[in-house]
Short mmCIF file of C-alpha atoms and ligand atoms in Angstrom, two decimals:
data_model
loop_
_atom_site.label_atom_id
_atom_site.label_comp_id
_atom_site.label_asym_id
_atom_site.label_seq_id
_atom_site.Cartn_x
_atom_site.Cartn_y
_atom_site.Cartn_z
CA UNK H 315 -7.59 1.04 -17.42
CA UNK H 316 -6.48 2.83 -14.27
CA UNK H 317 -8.52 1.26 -10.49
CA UNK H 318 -7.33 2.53 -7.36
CA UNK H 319 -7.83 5.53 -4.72
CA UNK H 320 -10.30 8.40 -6.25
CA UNK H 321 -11.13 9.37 -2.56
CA UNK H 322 -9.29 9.25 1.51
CA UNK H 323 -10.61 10.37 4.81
CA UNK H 324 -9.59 9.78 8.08
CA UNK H 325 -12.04 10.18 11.32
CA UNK H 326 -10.79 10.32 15.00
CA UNK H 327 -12.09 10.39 17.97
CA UNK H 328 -12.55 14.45 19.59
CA UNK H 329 -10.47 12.76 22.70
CA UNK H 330 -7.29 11.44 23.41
CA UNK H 331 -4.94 10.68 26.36
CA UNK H 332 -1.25 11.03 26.54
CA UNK H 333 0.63 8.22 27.41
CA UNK H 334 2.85 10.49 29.77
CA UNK H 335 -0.02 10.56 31.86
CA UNK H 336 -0.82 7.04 31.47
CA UNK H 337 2.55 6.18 32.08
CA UNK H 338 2.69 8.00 35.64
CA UNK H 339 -0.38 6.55 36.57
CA UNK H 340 0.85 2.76 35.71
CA UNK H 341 4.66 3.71 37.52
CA UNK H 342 6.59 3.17 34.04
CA UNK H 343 9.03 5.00 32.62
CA UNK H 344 7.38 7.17 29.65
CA UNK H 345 10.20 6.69 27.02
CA UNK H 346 8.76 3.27 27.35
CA UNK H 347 5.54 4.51 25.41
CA UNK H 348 7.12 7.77 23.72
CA UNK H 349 10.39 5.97 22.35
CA UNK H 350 10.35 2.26 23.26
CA UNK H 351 6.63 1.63 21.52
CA UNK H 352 6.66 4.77 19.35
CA UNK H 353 3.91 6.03 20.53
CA UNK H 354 2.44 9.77 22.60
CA UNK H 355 -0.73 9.88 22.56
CA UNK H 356 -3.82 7.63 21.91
CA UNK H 357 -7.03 7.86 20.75
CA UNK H 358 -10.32 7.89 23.15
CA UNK H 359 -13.85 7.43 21.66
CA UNK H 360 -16.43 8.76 24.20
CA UNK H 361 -19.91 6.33 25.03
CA UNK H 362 -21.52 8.10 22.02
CA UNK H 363 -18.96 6.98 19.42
CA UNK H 364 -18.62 3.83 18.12
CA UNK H 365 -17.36 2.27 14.80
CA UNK H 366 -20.86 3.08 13.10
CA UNK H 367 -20.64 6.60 13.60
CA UNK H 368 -16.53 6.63 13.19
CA UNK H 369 -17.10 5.24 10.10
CA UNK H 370 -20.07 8.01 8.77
CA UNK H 371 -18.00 10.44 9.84
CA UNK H 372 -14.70 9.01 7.65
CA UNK H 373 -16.97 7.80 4.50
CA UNK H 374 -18.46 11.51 4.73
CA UNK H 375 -15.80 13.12 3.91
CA UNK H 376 -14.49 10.47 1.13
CA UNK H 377 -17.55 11.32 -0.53
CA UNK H 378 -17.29 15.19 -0.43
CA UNK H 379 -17.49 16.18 -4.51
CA UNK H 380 -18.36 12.61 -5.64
CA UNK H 381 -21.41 11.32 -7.12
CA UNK H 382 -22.74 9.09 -4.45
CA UNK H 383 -25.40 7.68 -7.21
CA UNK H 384 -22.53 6.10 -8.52
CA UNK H 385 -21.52 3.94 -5.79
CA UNK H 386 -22.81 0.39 -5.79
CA UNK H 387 -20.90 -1.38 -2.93
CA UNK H 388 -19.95 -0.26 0.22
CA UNK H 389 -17.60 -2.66 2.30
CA UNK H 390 -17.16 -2.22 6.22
CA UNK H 391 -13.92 -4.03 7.44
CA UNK H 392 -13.91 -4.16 11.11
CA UNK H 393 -12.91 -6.39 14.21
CA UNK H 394 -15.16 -4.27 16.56
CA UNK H 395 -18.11 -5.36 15.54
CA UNK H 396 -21.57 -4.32 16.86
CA UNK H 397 -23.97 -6.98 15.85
CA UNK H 398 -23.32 -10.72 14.74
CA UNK H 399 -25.92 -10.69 12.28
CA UNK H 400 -26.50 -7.43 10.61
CA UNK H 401 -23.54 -5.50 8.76
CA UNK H 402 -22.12 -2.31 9.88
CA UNK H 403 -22.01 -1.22 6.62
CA UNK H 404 -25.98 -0.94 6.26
CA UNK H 405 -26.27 1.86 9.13
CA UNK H 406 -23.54 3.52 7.27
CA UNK H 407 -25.75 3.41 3.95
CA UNK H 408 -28.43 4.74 5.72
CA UNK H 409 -26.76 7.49 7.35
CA UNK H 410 -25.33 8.55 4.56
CA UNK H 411 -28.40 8.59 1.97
CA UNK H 412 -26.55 6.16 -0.28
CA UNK H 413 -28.76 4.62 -3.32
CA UNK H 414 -30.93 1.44 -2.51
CA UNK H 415 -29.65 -0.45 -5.38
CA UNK H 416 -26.46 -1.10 -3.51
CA UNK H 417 -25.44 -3.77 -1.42
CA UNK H 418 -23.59 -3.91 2.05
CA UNK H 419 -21.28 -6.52 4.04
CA UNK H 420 -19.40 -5.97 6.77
CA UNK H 421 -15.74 -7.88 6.43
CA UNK H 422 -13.83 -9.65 9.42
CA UNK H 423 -10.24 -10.82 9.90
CA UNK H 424 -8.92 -8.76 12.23
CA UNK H 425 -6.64 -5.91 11.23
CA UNK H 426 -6.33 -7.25 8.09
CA UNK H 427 -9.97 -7.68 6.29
CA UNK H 428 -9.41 -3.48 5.06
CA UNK H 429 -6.67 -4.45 3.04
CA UNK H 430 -8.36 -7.61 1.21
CA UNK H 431 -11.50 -5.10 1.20
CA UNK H 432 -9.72 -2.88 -0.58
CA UNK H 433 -8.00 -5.50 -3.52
CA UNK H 434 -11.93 -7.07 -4.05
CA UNK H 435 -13.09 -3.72 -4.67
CA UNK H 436 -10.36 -3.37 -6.78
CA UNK H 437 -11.37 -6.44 -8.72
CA UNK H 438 -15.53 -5.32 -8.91
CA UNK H 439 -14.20 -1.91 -10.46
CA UNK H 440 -11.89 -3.28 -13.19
CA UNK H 441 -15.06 -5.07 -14.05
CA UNK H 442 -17.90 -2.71 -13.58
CA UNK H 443 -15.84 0.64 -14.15
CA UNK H 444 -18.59 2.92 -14.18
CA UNK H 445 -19.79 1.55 -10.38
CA UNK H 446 -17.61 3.11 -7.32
CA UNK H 447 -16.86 1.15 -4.20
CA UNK H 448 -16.90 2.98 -0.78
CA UNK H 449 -14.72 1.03 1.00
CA UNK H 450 -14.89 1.97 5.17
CA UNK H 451 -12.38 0.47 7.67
CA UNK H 452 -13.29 1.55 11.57
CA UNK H 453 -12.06 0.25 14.58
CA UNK H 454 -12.02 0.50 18.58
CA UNK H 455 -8.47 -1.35 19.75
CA UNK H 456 -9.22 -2.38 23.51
CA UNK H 457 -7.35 -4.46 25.97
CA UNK H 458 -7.38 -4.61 29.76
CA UNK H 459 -6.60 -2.26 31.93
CA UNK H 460 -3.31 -2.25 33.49
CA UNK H 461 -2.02 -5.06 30.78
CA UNK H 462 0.69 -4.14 28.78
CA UNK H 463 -1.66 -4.04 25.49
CA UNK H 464 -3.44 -0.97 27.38
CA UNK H 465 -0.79 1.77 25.62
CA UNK H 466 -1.58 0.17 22.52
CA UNK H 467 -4.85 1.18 22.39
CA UNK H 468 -6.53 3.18 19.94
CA UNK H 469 -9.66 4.60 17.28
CA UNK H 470 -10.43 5.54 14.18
CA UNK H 471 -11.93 4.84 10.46
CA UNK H 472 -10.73 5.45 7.23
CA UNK H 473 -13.14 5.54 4.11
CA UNK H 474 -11.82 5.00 0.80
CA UNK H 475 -13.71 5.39 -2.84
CA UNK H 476 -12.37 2.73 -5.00
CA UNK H 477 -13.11 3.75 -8.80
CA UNK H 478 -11.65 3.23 -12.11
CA UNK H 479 -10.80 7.23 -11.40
CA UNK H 480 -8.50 7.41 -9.39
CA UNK H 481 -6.76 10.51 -8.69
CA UNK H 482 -4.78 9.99 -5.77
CA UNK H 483 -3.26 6.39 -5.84
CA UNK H 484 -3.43 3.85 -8.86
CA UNK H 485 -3.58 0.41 -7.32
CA UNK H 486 -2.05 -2.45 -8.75
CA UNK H 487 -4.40 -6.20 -8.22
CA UNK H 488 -1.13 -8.60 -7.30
CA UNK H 489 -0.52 -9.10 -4.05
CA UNK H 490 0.96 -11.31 -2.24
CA UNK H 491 -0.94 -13.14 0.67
CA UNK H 492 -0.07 -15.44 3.81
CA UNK H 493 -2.45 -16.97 5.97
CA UNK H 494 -1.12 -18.76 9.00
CA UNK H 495 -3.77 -20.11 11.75
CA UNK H 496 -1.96 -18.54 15.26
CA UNK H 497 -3.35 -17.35 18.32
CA UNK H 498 -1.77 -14.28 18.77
CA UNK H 499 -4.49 -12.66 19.36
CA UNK H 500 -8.07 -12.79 19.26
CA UNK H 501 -11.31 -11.98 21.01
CA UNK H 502 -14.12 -14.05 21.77
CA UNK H 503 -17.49 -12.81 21.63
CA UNK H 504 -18.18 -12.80 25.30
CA UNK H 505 -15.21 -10.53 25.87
CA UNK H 506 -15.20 -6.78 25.22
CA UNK H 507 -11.12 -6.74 25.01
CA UNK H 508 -9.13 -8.24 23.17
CA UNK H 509 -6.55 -11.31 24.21
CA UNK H 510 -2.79 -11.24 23.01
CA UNK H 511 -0.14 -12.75 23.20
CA UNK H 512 2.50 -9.53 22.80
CA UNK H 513 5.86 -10.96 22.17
CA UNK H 514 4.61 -13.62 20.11
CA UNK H 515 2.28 -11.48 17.72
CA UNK H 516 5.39 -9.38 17.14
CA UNK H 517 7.21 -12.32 15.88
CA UNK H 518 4.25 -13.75 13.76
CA UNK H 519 4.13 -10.29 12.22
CA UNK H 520 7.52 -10.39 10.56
CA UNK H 521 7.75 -13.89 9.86
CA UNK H 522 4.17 -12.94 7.67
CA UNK H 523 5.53 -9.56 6.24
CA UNK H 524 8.60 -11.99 4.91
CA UNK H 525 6.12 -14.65 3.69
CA UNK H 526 3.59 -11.92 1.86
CA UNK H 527 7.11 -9.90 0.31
CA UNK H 528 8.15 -13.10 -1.40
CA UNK H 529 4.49 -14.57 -2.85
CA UNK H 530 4.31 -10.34 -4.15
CA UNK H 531 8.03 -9.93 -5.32
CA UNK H 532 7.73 -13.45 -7.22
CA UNK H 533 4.72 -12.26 -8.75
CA UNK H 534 5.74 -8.29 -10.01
CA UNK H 535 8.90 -9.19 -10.07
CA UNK H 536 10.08 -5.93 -8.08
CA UNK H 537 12.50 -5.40 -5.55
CA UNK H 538 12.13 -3.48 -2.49
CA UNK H 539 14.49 -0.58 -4.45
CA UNK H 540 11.33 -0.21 -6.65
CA UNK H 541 9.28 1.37 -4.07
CA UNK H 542 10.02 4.72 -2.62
CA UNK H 543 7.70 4.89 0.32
CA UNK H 544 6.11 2.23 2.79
CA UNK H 545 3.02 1.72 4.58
CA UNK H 546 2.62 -0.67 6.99
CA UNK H 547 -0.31 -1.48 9.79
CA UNK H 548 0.72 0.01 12.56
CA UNK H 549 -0.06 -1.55 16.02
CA UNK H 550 2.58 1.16 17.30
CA UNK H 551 4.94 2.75 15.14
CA UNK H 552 7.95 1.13 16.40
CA UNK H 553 6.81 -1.95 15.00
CA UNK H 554 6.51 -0.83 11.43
CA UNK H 555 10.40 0.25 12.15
CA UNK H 556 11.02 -3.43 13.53
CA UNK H 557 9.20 -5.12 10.84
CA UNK H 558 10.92 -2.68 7.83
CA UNK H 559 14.39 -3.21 9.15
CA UNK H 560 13.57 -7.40 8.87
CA UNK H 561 12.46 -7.41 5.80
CA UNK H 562 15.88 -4.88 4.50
CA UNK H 563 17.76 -7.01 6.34
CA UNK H 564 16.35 -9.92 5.08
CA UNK H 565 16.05 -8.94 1.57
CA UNK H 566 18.26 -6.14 0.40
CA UNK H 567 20.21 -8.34 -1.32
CA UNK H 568 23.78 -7.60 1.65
CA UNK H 569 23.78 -3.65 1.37
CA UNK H 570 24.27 -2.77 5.18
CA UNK H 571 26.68 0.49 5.05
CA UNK H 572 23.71 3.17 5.92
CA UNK H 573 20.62 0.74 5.66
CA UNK H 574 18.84 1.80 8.80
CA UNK H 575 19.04 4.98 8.40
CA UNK H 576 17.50 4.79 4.92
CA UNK H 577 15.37 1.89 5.49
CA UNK H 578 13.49 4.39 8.37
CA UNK H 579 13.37 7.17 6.13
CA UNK H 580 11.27 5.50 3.44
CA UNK H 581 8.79 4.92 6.66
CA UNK H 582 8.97 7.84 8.49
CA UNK H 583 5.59 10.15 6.94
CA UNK H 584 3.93 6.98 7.17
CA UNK H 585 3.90 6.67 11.08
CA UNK H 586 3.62 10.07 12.51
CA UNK H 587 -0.22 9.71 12.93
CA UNK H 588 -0.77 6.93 13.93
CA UNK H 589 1.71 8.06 16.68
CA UNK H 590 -0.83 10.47 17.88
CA UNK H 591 -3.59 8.43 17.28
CA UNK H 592 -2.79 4.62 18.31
CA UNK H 593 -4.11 1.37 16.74
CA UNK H 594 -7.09 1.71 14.70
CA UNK H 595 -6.94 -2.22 14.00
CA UNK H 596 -8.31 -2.24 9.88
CA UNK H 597 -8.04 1.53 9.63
CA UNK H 598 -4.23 1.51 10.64
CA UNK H 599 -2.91 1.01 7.58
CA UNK H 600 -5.00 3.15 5.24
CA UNK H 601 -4.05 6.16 8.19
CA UNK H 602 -0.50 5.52 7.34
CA UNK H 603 -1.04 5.91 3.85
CA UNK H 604 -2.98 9.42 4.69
CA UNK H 605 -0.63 10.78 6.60
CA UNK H 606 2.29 9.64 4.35
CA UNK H 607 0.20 11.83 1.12
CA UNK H 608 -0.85 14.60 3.74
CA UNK H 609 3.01 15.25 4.59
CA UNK H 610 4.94 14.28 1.65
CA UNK H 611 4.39 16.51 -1.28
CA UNK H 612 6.55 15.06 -4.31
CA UNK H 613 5.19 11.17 -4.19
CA UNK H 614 3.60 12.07 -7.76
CA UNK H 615 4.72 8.99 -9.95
CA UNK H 616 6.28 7.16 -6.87
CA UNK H 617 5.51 3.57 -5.71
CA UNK H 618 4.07 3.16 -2.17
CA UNK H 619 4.26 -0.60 -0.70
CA UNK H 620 1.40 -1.27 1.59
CA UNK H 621 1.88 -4.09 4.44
CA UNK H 622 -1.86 -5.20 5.94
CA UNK H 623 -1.03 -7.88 9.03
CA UNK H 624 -4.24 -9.39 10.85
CA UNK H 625 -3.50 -11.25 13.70
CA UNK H 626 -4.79 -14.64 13.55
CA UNK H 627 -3.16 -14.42 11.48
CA UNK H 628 -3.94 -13.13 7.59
CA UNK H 629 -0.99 -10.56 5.62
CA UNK H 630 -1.34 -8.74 2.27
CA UNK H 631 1.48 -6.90 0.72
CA UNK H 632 0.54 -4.43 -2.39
CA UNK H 633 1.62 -1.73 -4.00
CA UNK H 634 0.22 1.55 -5.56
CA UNK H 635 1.91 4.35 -7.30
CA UNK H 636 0.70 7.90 -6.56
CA UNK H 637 -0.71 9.96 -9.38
CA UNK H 638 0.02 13.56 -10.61
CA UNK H 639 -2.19 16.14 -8.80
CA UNK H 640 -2.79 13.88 -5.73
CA UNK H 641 -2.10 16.78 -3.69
CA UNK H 642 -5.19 18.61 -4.86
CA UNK H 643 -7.59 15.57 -3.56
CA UNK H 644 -5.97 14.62 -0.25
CA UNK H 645 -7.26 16.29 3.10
CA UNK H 646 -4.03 17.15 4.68
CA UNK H 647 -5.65 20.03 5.88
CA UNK H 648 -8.87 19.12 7.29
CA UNK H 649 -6.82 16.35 8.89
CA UNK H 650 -4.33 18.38 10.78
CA UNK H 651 -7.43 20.14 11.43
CA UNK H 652 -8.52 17.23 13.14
CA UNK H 653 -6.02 15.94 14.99
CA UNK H 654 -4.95 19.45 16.35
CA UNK H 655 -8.32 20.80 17.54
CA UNK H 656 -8.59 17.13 20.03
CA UNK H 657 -9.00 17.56 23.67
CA UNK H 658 -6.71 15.78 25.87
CA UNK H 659 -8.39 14.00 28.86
CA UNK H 660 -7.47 13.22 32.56
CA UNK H 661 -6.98 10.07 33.54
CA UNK H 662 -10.13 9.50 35.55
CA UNK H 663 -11.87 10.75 32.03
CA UNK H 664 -10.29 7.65 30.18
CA UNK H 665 -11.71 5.20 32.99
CA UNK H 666 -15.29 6.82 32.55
CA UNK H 667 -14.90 6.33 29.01
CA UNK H 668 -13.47 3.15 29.04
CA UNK H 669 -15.88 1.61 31.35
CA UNK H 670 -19.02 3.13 29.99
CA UNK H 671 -21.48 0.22 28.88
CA UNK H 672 -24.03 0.19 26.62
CA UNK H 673 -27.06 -1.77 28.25
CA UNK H 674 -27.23 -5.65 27.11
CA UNK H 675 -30.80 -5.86 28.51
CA UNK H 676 -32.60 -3.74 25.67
CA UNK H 677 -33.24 -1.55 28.20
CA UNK H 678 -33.49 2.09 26.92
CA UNK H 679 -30.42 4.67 26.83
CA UNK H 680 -29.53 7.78 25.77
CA UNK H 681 -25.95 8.00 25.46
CA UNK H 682 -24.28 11.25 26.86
CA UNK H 683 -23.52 13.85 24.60
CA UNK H 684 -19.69 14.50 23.97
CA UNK H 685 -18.37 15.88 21.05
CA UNK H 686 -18.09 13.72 17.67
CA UNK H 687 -18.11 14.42 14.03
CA UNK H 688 -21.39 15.07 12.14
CA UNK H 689 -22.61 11.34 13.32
CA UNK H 690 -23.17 10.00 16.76
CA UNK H 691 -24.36 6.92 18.37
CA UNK H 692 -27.61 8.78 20.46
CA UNK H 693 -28.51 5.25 22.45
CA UNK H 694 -30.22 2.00 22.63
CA UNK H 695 -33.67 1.39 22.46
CA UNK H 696 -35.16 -2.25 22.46
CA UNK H 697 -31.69 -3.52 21.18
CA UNK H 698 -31.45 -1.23 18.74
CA UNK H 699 -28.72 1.29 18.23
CA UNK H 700 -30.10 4.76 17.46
CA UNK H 701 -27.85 7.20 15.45
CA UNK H 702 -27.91 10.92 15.03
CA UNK H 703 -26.41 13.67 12.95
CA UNK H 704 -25.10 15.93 14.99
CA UNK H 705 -27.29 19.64 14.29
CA UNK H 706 -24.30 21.28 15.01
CA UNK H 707 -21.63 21.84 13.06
CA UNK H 708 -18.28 20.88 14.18
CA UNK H 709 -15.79 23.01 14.26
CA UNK H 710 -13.56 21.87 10.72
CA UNK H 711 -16.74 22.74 9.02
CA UNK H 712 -16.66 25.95 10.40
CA UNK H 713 -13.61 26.75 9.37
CA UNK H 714 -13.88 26.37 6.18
CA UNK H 715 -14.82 22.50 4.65
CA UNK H 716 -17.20 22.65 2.09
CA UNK H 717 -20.84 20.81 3.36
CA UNK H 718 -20.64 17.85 0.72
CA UNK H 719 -24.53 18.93 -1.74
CA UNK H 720 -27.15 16.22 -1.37
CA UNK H 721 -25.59 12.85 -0.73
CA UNK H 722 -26.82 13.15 3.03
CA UNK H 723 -30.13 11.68 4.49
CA UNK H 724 -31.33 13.54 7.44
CA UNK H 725 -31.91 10.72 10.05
CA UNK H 726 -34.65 10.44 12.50
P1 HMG R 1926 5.76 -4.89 26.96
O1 HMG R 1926 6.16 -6.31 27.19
O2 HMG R 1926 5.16 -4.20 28.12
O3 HMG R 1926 6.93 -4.01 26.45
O4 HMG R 1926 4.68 -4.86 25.79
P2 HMG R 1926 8.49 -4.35 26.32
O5 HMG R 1926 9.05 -4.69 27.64
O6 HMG R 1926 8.71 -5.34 25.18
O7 HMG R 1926 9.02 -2.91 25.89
C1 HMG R 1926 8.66 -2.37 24.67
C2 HMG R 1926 9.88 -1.64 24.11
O8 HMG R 1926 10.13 -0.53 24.97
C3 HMG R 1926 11.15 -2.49 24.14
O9 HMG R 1926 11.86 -2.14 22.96
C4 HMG R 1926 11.91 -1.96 25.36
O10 HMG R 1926 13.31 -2.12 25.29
C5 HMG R 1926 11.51 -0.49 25.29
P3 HMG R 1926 12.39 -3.29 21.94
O11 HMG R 1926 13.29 -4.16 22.75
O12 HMG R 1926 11.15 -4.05 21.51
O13 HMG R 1926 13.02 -2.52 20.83
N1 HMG R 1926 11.64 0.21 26.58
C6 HMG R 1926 12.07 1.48 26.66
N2 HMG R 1926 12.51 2.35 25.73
C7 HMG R 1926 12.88 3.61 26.15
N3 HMG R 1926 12.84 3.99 27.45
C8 HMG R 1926 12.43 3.14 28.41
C9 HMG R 1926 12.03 1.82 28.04
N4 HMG R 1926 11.56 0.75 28.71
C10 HMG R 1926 11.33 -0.23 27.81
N5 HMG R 1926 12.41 3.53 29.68
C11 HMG R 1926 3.84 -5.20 23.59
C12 HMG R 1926 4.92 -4.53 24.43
C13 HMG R 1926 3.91 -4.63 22.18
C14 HMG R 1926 4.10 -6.70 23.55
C15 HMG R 1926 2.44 -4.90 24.20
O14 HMG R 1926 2.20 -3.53 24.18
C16 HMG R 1926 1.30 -5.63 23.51
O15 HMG R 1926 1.04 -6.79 23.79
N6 HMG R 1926 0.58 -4.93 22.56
C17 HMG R 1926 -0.55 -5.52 21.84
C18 HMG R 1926 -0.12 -6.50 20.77
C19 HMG R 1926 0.52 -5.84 19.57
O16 HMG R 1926 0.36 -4.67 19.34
N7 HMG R 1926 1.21 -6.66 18.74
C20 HMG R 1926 1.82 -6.18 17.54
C21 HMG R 1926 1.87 -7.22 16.43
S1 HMG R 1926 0.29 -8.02 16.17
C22 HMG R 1926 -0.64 -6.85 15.28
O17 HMG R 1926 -0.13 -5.89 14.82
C23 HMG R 1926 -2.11 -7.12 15.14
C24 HMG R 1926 -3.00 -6.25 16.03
O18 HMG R 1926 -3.10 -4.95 15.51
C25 HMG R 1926 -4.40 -6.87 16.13
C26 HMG R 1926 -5.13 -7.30 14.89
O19 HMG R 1926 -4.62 -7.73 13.88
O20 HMG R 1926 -6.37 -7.32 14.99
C27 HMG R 1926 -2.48 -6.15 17.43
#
């Protein structure tokens, strides 16, 4: 029996800024963002977005032309969390009309908790074949102002049904895990950004994508020839480029006469973006994969190796191999859609933005309107987060996205 990928969507935030303009504002070079962190632009949620509605919007589209009746779990991996006692993943059940006889948990280990979402739901399904998973990863990647994490900021979700039919990726259940206890980074819960310790968590990052390659290649048996493509989680993109040429170095067995240059290639669709996008923490990895299947269009057959690194620190390496006719379920379209149609902000806009708080008194608010995807977060009222769908429609519906028959609640 086939498990793996039936369904991907990615959601990002309407706003981004470039990181030429934050780059003048801080006095640094910009080919330190553009080439030296592999990054141009990041993402930007405005006060009425937050993971709940990034992850609607993302799970939304998954679901477009699936039975919804069918889906029995839904998992919400995130390190953004907006409650420490109820699960993100219920407001996304509600909002999305899902069937009560389904339960919801929200998963945590930093950027890493998608990934070992997404190989338990993998597990329930070659169990319970005829039940679906809606697996949602969504994340806001914040760090102080004027520290040198700020250009590796970020949003987005990506929602993923996990069935045993597949049609884009057929997922195989080894992996191979490490689990190290580092502070690299972390956030408490009295602080709204995160802490890090840069140079290190770059280290710790390859020393656990070496550790999780040799507990996965011991197990399959593979070698790194046996996959064509890689995805890794993607704090910036020059990382994945660091972290790929460390484990060919490390592991292709002494070939060095053109390795870099073909090492990079087998990365390259994976990383272009998250370029444009930034971290997105849990939903980094599965954004790779998207944009790898939105660009490339003769994976059919071909194994992709997947890289999930939490800091913390927690890494997964898996593998998947992409089936025949993919191309007629990914949204490559609505995606570059997406991406395309964003509004670039002014500096000033990303400090209103960024310093926009919710109230922490229960007081009542009614967040101001900016544009989002069919879901917004429309305020707080007695400590309790209100959400919306949007009545009108945003523009990729417009032009031309099908409105998904039936699976939608309206929500009061
Ligand atoms: P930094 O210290 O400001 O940057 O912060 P740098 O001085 O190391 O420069 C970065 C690169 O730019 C260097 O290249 C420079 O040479 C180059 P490298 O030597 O590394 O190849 N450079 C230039 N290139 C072209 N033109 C120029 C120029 N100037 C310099 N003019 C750092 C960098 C990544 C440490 C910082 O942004 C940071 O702390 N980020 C957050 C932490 C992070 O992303 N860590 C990654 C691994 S941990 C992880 O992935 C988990 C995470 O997602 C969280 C989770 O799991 O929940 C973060």
């Amino acid at each position: 029996m086939k498990v793996g990928i039936e369904s991907l969507a990615v959601h990002v935030p309407h706003y981004y800024l470039d990181l030429k303009t934050l780059a003048e504002v801080r006095g640094v070079d910009p080919g330190k963002f553009y080439q030296g962190l592999g990054q141009e632009k990041m993402a930007v949620p405005p006060p009425d977005e937050d993971i709940v509605s990034m992850a609607a919007n993302a799970a939304y589209r998954a679901l477009e032309g699936i039975d919804a009746s069918s889906v029995d779990t839904v998992l919400l991996a995130t390190e953004s969390g907006i409650d420490q006692s109820k699960s993100a993943a219920v407001y996304v059940h509600h909002l999305l009309g899902l069937p009560a006889n389904c339960k919801a948990v929200e998963l945590k280990q930093a950027c890493s908790s998608g990934a070992v979402g997404l190989l338990m739901a993998l597990a329930y399904v070659a169990v319970h074949p005829s039940r679906k998973v809606l697996l949602v990863t969504s994340d806001i990647a914040r760090y102080r102002m004027k520290s040198s994490g700020e250009p590796t900021q970020g949003a987005g979700a990506a929602a993923l049904v996990v069935s045993a039919e597949p049609r884009i990726v057929e997922l195989g259940q080894e992996s191979g895990s490490y689990t190290e206890d580092v502070m690299d980074f972390w956030r408490p819960n009295y602080m709204d950004e995160a802490l890090v310790d840069g140079k290190y968590s770059i280290k710790v990052y390859q020393r656990a994508l070496l550790r999780a390659w040799e507990a996965y290649a011991s197990l399959t048996h593979r070698s790194l020839d046996d996959h064509h493509r890689f995805c890794y989680h993607l704090p910036f993109t020059r990382m994945a480029e660091k972290a790929h040429l460390h484990l060919v170095h490390a592991f292709a067995g002494g070939k060095t006469r053109g390795a870099t240059t073909d090492a990079l290639a087998k990365i390259r669709s994976s990383l272009h973006y998250n370029r444009l996008v930034g971290n997105s923490y849990t939903a980094s990895v599965f954004v790779a994969l998207s944009s790898l299947l939105d660009l490339e269009s003769d994976l059919e057959g071909r194994r992709v190796g997947l890289f999930s690194y939490g800091s913390g620190c927690v890494a997964t390496f898996f593998s998947g191999v992409v089936l025949p006719g993919y191309r007629n379920f990914v949204q490559a379209e609505r995606h570059a859609a997406l991406l395309r149609e964003r509004e670039e902000i002014t500096f000033q806009r990303y400090e209103e933005f960024y310093n926009y708080r919710l109230p922490r008194d229960g007081s009542e608010c009614a967040t101001p309107r900016h544009q989002t995807g069919l879901f917004r977060l429309a305020g707080i009222t007695g400590h309790k987060r209100i959400y919306e769908r949007v009545a009108a429609e945003p523009a990729e519906d417009r032009q031309g996205t099908p409105e998904r028959k039936g699976a939608v609640a309206s929500i009061s």
